[in-house]
Structure formats: C-alpha cells, structure tokens
JSON list of C-alpha atoms in Angstrom, two decimals:
[
{"chain": "A", "resi": 1, "resn": "MET", "atom": "CA", "xyz": [126.31, -234.18, -56.27]},
{"chain": "A", "resi": 2, "resn": "ASP", "atom": "CA", "xyz": [127.49, -231.09, -54.39]},
{"chain": "A", "resi": 3, "resn": "ASP", "atom": "CA", "xyz": [128.26, -231.74, -50.70]},
{"chain": "A", "resi": 4, "resn": "ALA", "atom": "CA", "xyz": [127.82, -228.11, -49.57]},
{"chain": "A", "resi": 5, "resn": "ILE", "atom": "CA", "xyz": [124.35, -227.90, -51.11]},
{"chain": "A", "resi": 6, "resn": "THR", "atom": "CA", "xyz": [123.35, -231.37, -49.88]},
{"chain": "A", "resi": 7, "resn": "THR", "atom": "CA", "xyz": [124.55, -230.64, -46.34]},
{"chain": "A", "resi": 8, "resn": "ALA", "atom": "CA", "xyz": [122.77, -227.29, -46.16]},
{"chain": "A", "resi": 9, "resn": "PHE", "atom": "CA", "xyz": [119.41, -228.48, -47.46]},
{"chain": "A", "resi": 10, "resn": "THR", "atom": "CA", "xyz": [119.49, -231.75, -45.48]},
{"chain": "A", "resi": 11, "resn": "SER", "atom": "CA", "xyz": [119.25, -229.54, -42.39]},
{"chain": "A", "resi": 12, "resn": "LEU", "atom": "CA", "xyz": [116.06, -227.92, -43.73]},
{"chain": "A", "resi": 13, "resn": "ILE", "atom": "CA", "xyz": [114.16, -231.04, -44.71]},
{"chain": "A", "resi": 14, "resn": "GLY", "atom": "CA", "xyz": [111.19, -231.44, -42.36]},
{"chain": "A", "resi": 15, "resn": "LEU", "atom": "CA", "xyz": [111.34, -227.86, -41.07]},
{"chain": "A", "resi": 16, "resn": "PRO", "atom": "CA", "xyz": [108.36, -225.56, -41.63]},
{"chain": "A", "resi": 17, "resn": "CYS", "atom": "CA", "xyz": [109.01, -222.29, -43.39]},
{"chain": "A", "resi": 18, "resn": "TRP", "atom": "CA", "xyz": [107.62, -219.21, -41.71]},
{"chain": "A", "resi": 19, "resn": "GLY", "atom": "CA", "xyz": [107.59, -215.47, -42.25]},
{"chain": "A", "resi": 20, "resn": "VAL", "atom": "CA", "xyz": [107.37, -216.13, -45.98]},
{"chain": "A", "resi": 21, "resn": "GLN", "atom": "CA", "xyz": [106.99, -212.83, -47.75]},
{"chain": "A", "resi": 22, "resn": "ARG", "atom": "CA", "xyz": [107.41, -210.91, -50.94]},
{"chain": "A", "resi": 23, "resn": "GLY", "atom": "CA", "xyz": [110.19, -208.37, -50.75]},
{"chain": "A", "resi": 24, "resn": "HIS", "atom": "CA", "xyz": [110.86, -205.57, -53.19]},
{"chain": "A", "resi": 25, "resn": "GLY", "atom": "CA", "xyz": [109.48, -206.44, -56.63]},
{"chain": "A", "resi": 26, "resn": "SER", "atom": "CA", "xyz": [109.44, -210.20, -56.99]},
{"chain": "A", "resi": 27, "resn": "MET", "atom": "CA", "xyz": [112.01, -211.06, -54.28]},
{"chain": "A", "resi": 28, "resn": "LEU", "atom": "CA", "xyz": [110.87, -213.78, -51.86]},
{"chain": "A", "resi": 29, "resn": "THR", "atom": "CA", "xyz": [112.15, -214.62, -48.38]},
{"chain": "A", "resi": 30, "resn": "PHE", "atom": "CA", "xyz": [111.59, -217.76, -46.31]},
{"chain": "A", "resi": 31, "resn": "GLU", "atom": "CA", "xyz": [112.61, -218.31, -42.69]},
{"chain": "A", "resi": 32, "resn": "PHE", "atom": "CA", "xyz": [113.37, -221.79, -41.30]},
{"chain": "A", "resi": 33, "resn": "GLY", "atom": "CA", "xyz": [114.25, -222.94, -37.81]},
{"chain": "A", "resi": 34, "resn": "PRO", "atom": "CA", "xyz": [114.22, -221.17, -34.46]},
{"chain": "A", "resi": 35, "resn": "PRO", "atom": "CA", "xyz": [113.63, -217.42, -34.57]},
{"chain": "A", "resi": 36, "resn": "TYR", "atom": "CA", "xyz": [115.98, -214.72, -33.36]},
{"chain": "A", "resi": 37, "resn": "LEU", "atom": "CA", "xyz": [115.93, -210.94, -33.62]},
{"chain": "A", "resi": 38, "resn": "ARG", "atom": "CA", "xyz": [118.11, -209.35, -36.29]},
{"chain": "A", "resi": 39, "resn": "ILE", "atom": "CA", "xyz": [119.04, -205.83, -35.27]},
{"chain": "A", "resi": 40, "resn": "ARG", "atom": "CA", "xyz": [120.50, -203.42, -37.79]},
{"chain": "A", "resi": 41, "resn": "GLU", "atom": "CA", "xyz": [121.84, -200.29, -36.21]},
{"chain": "A", "resi": 42, "resn": "PRO", "atom": "CA", "xyz": [121.37, -196.87, -37.84]},
{"chain": "A", "resi": 43, "resn": "TYR", "atom": "CA", "xyz": [124.07, -195.69, -40.23]},
{"chain": "A", "resi": 44, "resn": "VAL", "atom": "CA", "xyz": [124.75, -192.69, -42.44]},
{"chain": "A", "resi": 45, "resn": "SER", "atom": "CA", "xyz": [123.94, -193.30, -46.10]},
{"chain": "A", "resi": 46, "resn": "ASN", "atom": "CA", "xyz": [125.34, -191.15, -48.89]},
{"chain": "A", "resi": 47, "resn": "SER", "atom": "CA", "xyz": [122.54, -192.17, -51.24]},
{"chain": "A", "resi": 48, "resn": "PRO", "atom": "CA", "xyz": [121.00, -189.41, -53.34]},
{"chain": "A", "resi": 49, "resn": "ALA", "atom": "CA", "xyz": [117.56, -190.89, -52.51]},
{"chain": "A", "resi": 50, "resn": "ALA", "atom": "CA", "xyz": [116.04, -189.27, -49.41]},
{"chain": "A", "resi": 51, "resn": "TRP", "atom": "CA", "xyz": [113.99, -192.37, -48.54]},
{"chain": "A", "resi": 52, "resn": "ILE", "atom": "CA", "xyz": [117.15, -194.50, -48.42]},
{"chain": "A", "resi": 53, "resn": "ARG", "atom": "CA", "xyz": [118.93, -191.98, -46.17]},
{"chain": "A", "resi": 54, "resn": "GLU", "atom": "CA", "xyz": [115.87, -191.84, -43.86]},
{"chain": "A", "resi": 55, "resn": "ARG", "atom": "CA", "xyz": [115.62, -195.63, -43.69]},
{"chain": "A", "resi": 56, "resn": "ALA", "atom": "CA", "xyz": [119.35, -195.98, -42.99]},
{"chain": "A", "resi": 57, "resn": "ALA", "atom": "CA", "xyz": [119.06, -193.52, -40.09]},
{"chain": "A", "resi": 58, "resn": "ARG", "atom": "CA", "xyz": [116.60, -195.81, -38.27]},
{"chain": "A", "resi": 59, "resn": "ARG", "atom": "CA", "xyz": [117.27, -198.98, -36.30]},
{"chain": "A", "resi": 60, "resn": "ARG", "atom": "CA", "xyz": [115.59, -202.00, -37.88]},
{"chain": "A", "resi": 61, "resn": "ILE", "atom": "CA", "xyz": [114.57, -205.00, -35.83]},
{"chain": "A", "resi": 62, "resn": "ARG", "atom": "CA", "xyz": [112.93, -208.06, -37.33]},
{"chain": "A", "resi": 63, "resn": "PRO", "atom": "CA", "xyz": [112.52, -211.72, -36.48]},
{"chain": "A", "resi": 64, "resn": "CYS", "atom": "CA", "xyz": [114.60, -214.08, -38.60]},
{"chain": "A", "resi": 65, "resn": "GLY", "atom": "CA", "xyz": [114.99, -217.81, -38.73]},
{"chain": "A", "resi": 66, "resn": "ALA", "atom": "CA", "xyz": [118.20, -219.70, -38.08]},
{"chain": "A", "resi": 67, "resn": "TRP", "atom": "CA", "xyz": [118.13, -220.30, -41.85]},
{"chain": "A", "resi": 68, "resn": "HIS", "atom": "CA", "xyz": [117.03, -217.56, -44.23]},
{"chain": "A", "resi": 69, "resn": "LEU", "atom": "CA", "xyz": [116.30, -218.41, -47.89]},
{"chain": "A", "resi": 70, "resn": "PHE", "atom": "CA", "xyz": [116.42, -215.45, -50.25]},
{"chain": "A", "resi": 71, "resn": "ILE", "atom": "CA", "xyz": [115.00, -215.79, -53.79]},
{"chain": "A", "resi": 72, "resn": "PHE", "atom": "CA", "xyz": [116.20, -213.00, -56.10]},
{"chain": "A", "resi": 73, "resn": "CYS", "atom": "CA", "xyz": [117.09, -212.23, -59.71]},
{"chain": "A", "resi": 74, "resn": "CYS", "atom": "CA", "xyz": [115.34, -215.16, -61.33]},
{"chain": "A", "resi": 75, "resn": "HIS", "atom": "CA", "xyz": [112.08, -216.40, -62.71]},
{"chain": "A", "resi": 76, "resn": "TRP", "atom": "CA", "xyz": [110.02, -218.36, -60.20]},
{"chain": "A", "resi": 77, "resn": "ARG", "atom": "CA", "xyz": [106.66, -220.10, -59.89]},
{"chain": "A", "resi": 78, "resn": "ILE", "atom": "CA", "xyz": [104.66, -221.11, -56.82]},
{"chain": "A", "resi": 79, "resn": "ALA", "atom": "CA", "xyz": [102.13, -223.89, -57.31]},
{"chain": "A", "resi": 80, "resn": "VAL", "atom": "CA", "xyz": [99.90, -225.83, -54.94]},
{"chain": "A", "resi": 81, "resn": "SER", "atom": "CA", "xyz": [98.82, -229.33, -55.96]},
{"chain": "A", "resi": 82, "resn": "GLY", "atom": "CA", "xyz": [99.92, -228.55, -59.52]},
{"chain": "A", "resi": 83, "resn": "GLU", "atom": "CA", "xyz": [97.89, -225.32, -59.82]},
{"chain": "A", "resi": 84, "resn": "VAL", "atom": "CA", "xyz": [100.05, -222.25, -60.45]},
{"chain": "A", "resi": 85, "resn": "LEU", "atom": "CA", "xyz": [99.23, -219.55, -57.91]},
{"chain": "A", "resi": 86, "resn": "ALA", "atom": "CA", "xyz": [101.79, -216.93, -58.96]},
{"chain": "A", "resi": 87, "resn": "GLU", "atom": "CA", "xyz": [104.94, -216.28, -60.93]},
{"chain": "A", "resi": 88, "resn": "ASP", "atom": "CA", "xyz": [107.62, -213.63, -60.60]},
{"chain": "A", "resi": 89, "resn": "GLU", "atom": "CA", "xyz": [105.76, -211.27, -62.95]},
{"chain": "A", "resi": 90, "resn": "SER", "atom": "CA", "xyz": [102.29, -211.81, -61.43]},
{"chain": "A", "resi": 91, "resn": "PRO", "atom": "CA", "xyz": [100.36, -208.92, -59.85]},
{"chain": "A", "resi": 92, "resn": "VAL", "atom": "CA", "xyz": [101.34, -208.12, -56.24]},
{"chain": "A", "resi": 93, "resn": "ASP", "atom": "CA", "xyz": [98.06, -209.41, -54.76]},
{"chain": "A", "resi": 94, "resn": "GLN", "atom": "CA", "xyz": [98.50, -212.75, -56.54]},
{"chain": "A", "resi": 95, "resn": "ILE", "atom": "CA", "xyz": [102.09, -213.06, -55.25]},
{"chain": "A", "resi": 96, "resn": "GLU", "atom": "CA", "xyz": [100.93, -212.18, -51.73]},
{"chain": "A", "resi": 97, "resn": "ALA", "atom": "CA", "xyz": [98.26, -214.92, -51.87]},
{"chain": "A", "resi": 98, "resn": "ALA", "atom": "CA", "xyz": [100.83, -217.44, -53.12]},
{"chain": "A", "resi": 99, "resn": "VAL", "atom": "CA", "xyz": [103.38, -216.74, -50.37]},
{"chain": "A", "resi": 100, "resn": "HIS", "atom": "CA", "xyz": [100.56, -216.95, -47.82]},
{"chain": "A", "resi": 101, "resn": "ALA", "atom": "CA", "xyz": [99.71, -220.43, -49.17]},
{"chain": "A", "resi": 102, "resn": "VAL", "atom": "CA", "xyz": [103.32, -221.63, -48.71]},
{"chain": "A", "resi": 103, "resn": "ASP", "atom": "CA", "xyz": [103.84, -220.09, -45.26]},
{"chain": "A", "resi": 104, "resn": "GLY", "atom": "CA", "xyz": [103.94, -222.79, -42.57]},
{"chain": "A", "resi": 105, "resn": "GLN", "atom": "CA", "xyz": [104.54, -225.72, -44.90]},
{"chain": "A", "resi": 106, "resn": "LYS", "atom": "CA", "xyz": [107.45, -228.09, -44.22]},
{"chain": "A", "resi": 107, "resn": "LEU", "atom": "CA", "xyz": [110.20, -228.47, -46.80]},
{"chain": "A", "resi": 108, "resn": "THR", "atom": "CA", "xyz": [110.17, -232.07, -48.02]},
{"chain": "A", "resi": 109, "resn": "MET", "atom": "CA", "xyz": [112.45, -231.98, -51.06]},
{"chain": "A", "resi": 110, "resn": "PHE", "atom": "CA", "xyz": [115.12, -229.85, -52.73]},
{"chain": "A", "resi": 111, "resn": "ALA", "atom": "CA", "xyz": [116.23, -230.53, -56.31]},
{"chain": "A", "resi": 112, "resn": "LEU", "atom": "CA", "xyz": [118.72, -228.72, -58.52]},
{"chain": "A", "resi": 113, "resn": "ASP", "atom": "CA", "xyz": [119.04, -229.55, -62.22]},
{"chain": "A", "resi": 114, "resn": "ALA", "atom": "CA", "xyz": [122.68, -228.91, -63.13]},
{"chain": "A", "resi": 115, "resn": "VAL", "atom": "CA", "xyz": [121.97, -228.52, -66.86]},
{"chain": "A", "resi": 116, "resn": "THR", "atom": "CA", "xyz": [119.01, -226.09, -66.76]},
{"chain": "A", "resi": 117, "resn": "CYS", "atom": "CA", "xyz": [119.98, -224.47, -63.41]},
{"chain": "A", "resi": 118, "resn": "THR", "atom": "CA", "xyz": [116.37, -224.99, -62.33]},
{"chain": "A", "resi": 119, "resn": "THR", "atom": "CA", "xyz": [115.74, -225.46, -58.61]},
{"chain": "A", "resi": 120, "resn": "THR", "atom": "CA", "xyz": [112.62, -226.98, -57.06]},
{"chain": "A", "resi": 121, "resn": "PHE", "atom": "CA", "xyz": [111.60, -226.70, -53.42]},
{"chain": "A", "resi": 122, "resn": "ALA", "atom": "CA", "xyz": [108.69, -229.04, -52.50]},
{"chain": "A", "resi": 123, "resn": "PHE", "atom": "CA", "xyz": [106.56, -228.74, -49.36]},
{"chain": "A", "resi": 124, "resn": "ASP", "atom": "CA", "xyz": [104.44, -231.15, -47.34]},
{"chain": "A", "resi": 125, "resn": "LEU", "atom": "CA", "xyz": [100.99, -229.65, -48.00]},
{"chain": "A", "resi": 126, "resn": "GLY", "atom": "CA", "xyz": [101.35, -229.64, -51.78]},
{"chain": "A", "resi": 127, "resn": "ALA", "atom": "CA", "xyz": [103.15, -226.36, -52.44]},
{"chain": "A", "resi": 128, "resn": "SER", "atom": "CA", "xyz": [106.22, -226.08, -54.65]},
{"chain": "A", "resi": 129, "resn": "LEU", "atom": "CA", "xyz": [108.53, -223.26, -55.60]},
{"chain": "A", "resi": 130, "resn": "THR", "atom": "CA", "xyz": [110.48, -223.56, -58.84]},
{"chain": "A", "resi": 131, "resn": "THR", "atom": "CA", "xyz": [113.20, -221.11, -59.86]},
{"chain": "A", "resi": 132, "resn": "TRP", "atom": "CA", "xyz": [115.04, -220.77, -63.16]},
{"chain": "A", "resi": 133, "resn": "PRO", "atom": "CA", "xyz": [117.52, -218.18, -64.48]},
{"chain": "A", "resi": 134, "resn": "TYR", "atom": "CA", "xyz": [116.83, -215.11, -66.55]},
{"chain": "A", "resi": 135, "resn": "ALA", "atom": "CA", "xyz": [118.15, -215.57, -70.08]},
{"chain": "A", "resi": 136, "resn": "ASP", "atom": "CA", "xyz": [121.69, -214.34, -70.75]},
{"chain": "A", "resi": 137, "resn": "GLU", "atom": "CA", "xyz": [122.30, -212.89, -67.28]},
{"chain": "A", "resi": 138, "resn": "ILE", "atom": "CA", "xyz": [124.53, -214.14, -64.49]},
{"chain": "A", "resi": 139, "resn": "ASP", "atom": "CA", "xyz": [122.67, -213.55, -61.24]},
{"chain": "A", "resi": 140, "resn": "GLU", "atom": "CA", "xyz": [122.13, -215.35, -57.94]},
{"chain": "A", "resi": 141, "resn": "PRO", "atom": "CA", "xyz": [118.65, -216.92, -58.01]},
{"chain": "A", "resi": 142, "resn": "TRP", "atom": "CA", "xyz": [118.90, -218.03, -54.39]},
{"chain": "A", "resi": 143, "resn": "SER", "atom": "CA", "xyz": [121.02, -217.65, -51.31]},
{"chain": "A", "resi": 144, "resn": "LEU", "atom": "CA", "xyz": [120.70, -219.62, -48.08]},
{"chain": "A", "resi": 145, "resn": "TYR", "atom": "CA", "xyz": [121.95, -217.87, -44.93]},
{"chain": "A", "resi": 146, "resn": "GLN", "atom": "CA", "xyz": [122.90, -220.48, -42.33]},
{"chain": "A", "resi": 147, "resn": "PRO", "atom": "CA", "xyz": [123.05, -220.46, -38.52]},
{"chain": "A", "resi": 148, "resn": "GLU", "atom": "CA", "xyz": [126.84, -220.56, -38.34]},
{"chain": "A", "resi": 149, "resn": "GLY", "atom": "CA", "xyz": [127.11, -217.26, -40.24]},
{"chain": "A", "resi": 150, "resn": "GLN", "atom": "CA", "xyz": [127.77, -218.65, -43.69]},
{"chain": "A", "resi": 151, "resn": "VAL", "atom": "CA", "xyz": [125.84, -218.06, -46.87]},
{"chain": "A", "resi": 152, "resn": "LEU", "atom": "CA", "xyz": [125.44, -220.65, -49.61]},
{"chain": "A", "resi": 153, "resn": "ALA", "atom": "CA", "xyz": [124.69, -218.91, -52.90]},
{"chain": "A", "resi": 154, "resn": "TYR", "atom": "CA", "xyz": [123.80, -220.39, -56.27]},
{"chain": "A", "resi": 155, "resn": "ARG", "atom": "CA", "xyz": [124.48, -218.52, -59.48]},
{"chain": "A", "resi": 156, "resn": "SER", "atom": "CA", "xyz": [122.64, -218.81, -62.80]},
{"chain": "A", "resi": 157, "resn": "ASP", "atom": "CA", "xyz": [125.81, -219.96, -64.55]},
{"chain": "A", "resi": 158, "resn": "GLY", "atom": "CA", "xyz": [125.65, -223.20, -62.52]},
{"chain": "A", "resi": 159, "resn": "CYS", "atom": "CA", "xyz": [128.22, -222.28, -59.84]},
{"chain": "A", "resi": 160, "resn": "ARG", "atom": "CA", "xyz": [127.83, -222.05, -56.09]},
{"chain": "A", "resi": 161, "resn": "SER", "atom": "CA", "xyz": [129.77, -220.41, -53.30]},
{"chain": "A", "resi": 162, "resn": "LEU", "atom": "CA", "xyz": [129.95, -220.93, -49.56]},
{"chain": "A", "resi": 163, "resn": "GLY", "atom": "CA", "xyz": [131.43, -218.15, -47.48]},
{"chain": "A", "resi": 164, "resn": "SER", "atom": "CA", "xyz": [130.95, -215.84, -44.58]},
{"chain": "A", "resi": 165, "resn": "ALA", "atom": "CA", "xyz": [127.78, -213.76, -44.75]},
{"chain": "A", "resi": 166, "resn": "ASP", "atom": "CA", "xyz": [129.84, -210.84, -43.43]},
{"chain": "A", "resi": 167, "resn": "GLU", "atom": "CA", "xyz": [132.40, -211.08, -46.22]},
{"chain": "A", "resi": 168, "resn": "ASP", "atom": "CA", "xyz": [132.22, -209.27, -49.55]},
{"chain": "A", "resi": 169, "resn": "PRO", "atom": "CA", "xyz": [130.50, -211.77, -51.91]},
{"chain": "A", "resi": 170, "resn": "ASP", "atom": "CA", "xyz": [133.02, -210.87, -54.63]},
{"chain": "A", "resi": 171, "resn": "ARG", "atom": "CA", "xyz": [135.66, -212.57, -52.49]},
{"chain": "A", "resi": 172, "resn": "HIS", "atom": "CA", "xyz": [133.77, -215.90, -52.41]},
{"chain": "A", "resi": 173, "resn": "VAL", "atom": "CA", "xyz": [135.09, -218.79, -54.46]},
{"chain": "A", "resi": 174, "resn": "TRP", "atom": "CA", "xyz": [132.59, -220.01, -57.07]},
{"chain": "A", "resi": 175, "resn": "ILE", "atom": "CA", "xyz": [132.58, -223.74, -57.76]},
{"chain": "A", "resi": 176, "resn": "PRO", "atom": "CA", "xyz": [130.75, -225.36, -60.70]},
{"chain": "A", "resi": 177, "resn": "VAL", "atom": "CA", "xyz": [127.87, -227.69, -59.81]},
{"chain": "A", "resi": 178, "resn": "ASP", "atom": "CA", "xyz": [128.31, -230.39, -62.47]},
{"chain": "A", "resi": 179, "resn": "GLN", "atom": "CA", "xyz": [125.74, -232.93, -61.29]},
{"chain": "A", "resi": 180, "resn": "ASP", "atom": "CA", "xyz": [122.12, -232.77, -60.26]},
{"chain": "A", "resi": 181, "resn": "VAL", "atom": "CA", "xyz": [121.47, -232.41, -56.54]},
{"chain": "A", "resi": 182, "resn": "ARG", "atom": "CA", "xyz": [118.45, -233.91, -54.79]},
{"chain": "A", "resi": 183, "resn": "VAL", "atom": "CA", "xyz": [117.69, -233.93, -51.07]},
{"chain": "A", "resi": 184, "resn": "PRO", "atom": "CA", "xyz": [116.43, -236.36, -49.85]}
]
C-alpha cells in the first residue's frame, strides 16, 4: 500500500465532488472541498496560435476546490448503477451528461490495481469512474492537486510522484506503486 496515495484519498472520502466538467477533448476535472478563486494573471505567449496568445493576454478567474482531481491521457468510463453513461471516446453530449450525473456525489471509495494500473473512484449515489492506461504509452492518467500546494500524480507505468504543484514535474521523484491501494 502506498502511504502518499492513501493519505491523499482518505481526505477526500465523504466529500462531494462539484464543478465536474469535461475539459479539452476527453479531459475531466473534479473539485472537492471548500471553494476558492484561482486567479491567473495575463502573460505574453510566444505561441504561433493566435487564440493561445489572446487567451494568455486575459486574466482568468475560476472557482476551484481545495482538492482538484484532473483526469488526462487515459481511457476512462463513467457508469451509474452499473450502466455505462460515457467513455473517453464517447460523443461530447454523452460525456457532458455523464459528468452532470456524477457532479455532487460524495466519493466513497478509491481503488488502484497495481498490476493493471486501473483506478476506480466510487460515489455514494451509484456513480463510478474507472481509468486505465493507453497501450504502450507512459502518461499521467490522474493528478490530485492538494490544499497544501502539492500535487500527487500517478503514471501509467505504475509510478507516482508527490511534489510541489509550482515545481517542474520533470523534477519530481517517481516511486513505483507495487501493491494495490484501497481507501477505505
């Protein structure tokens, strides 16, 4: 069992998720805990894409939770009472309906299978989110941003890191997760 993962997700058990939404493509975000405003100041982007430069030049303000769960670069499935509502490759409207169904539900269980690198998040009103890696790619299926400014990230090769959210992720130390993790 991994203490960093267990400690982080123990704090989330019993908390409702809120602000659940689909990001770009099939990315998903979940907020947990008390809200605060995240303010990103304008900056100058050297991107060749005009829309990126325009977006960078604006101040962005959005409500965030004390904990922010980011699902990215993986396959995922959202089900309610065993019925699959959407998967990562589902049409946008189906994904939107699925995240709406999860929004407001309390996290009741977190499970990580160390062999398959599959993660399951279970919720109190019957919803579940299951993630599993893309074949032959090393990505980060999920990252959990925590109130004290740290980010716990899990990689599809079965390793995790815990480091400052302000630090370059390439500087984080990756530690193998050799045993299954289940909370509670």
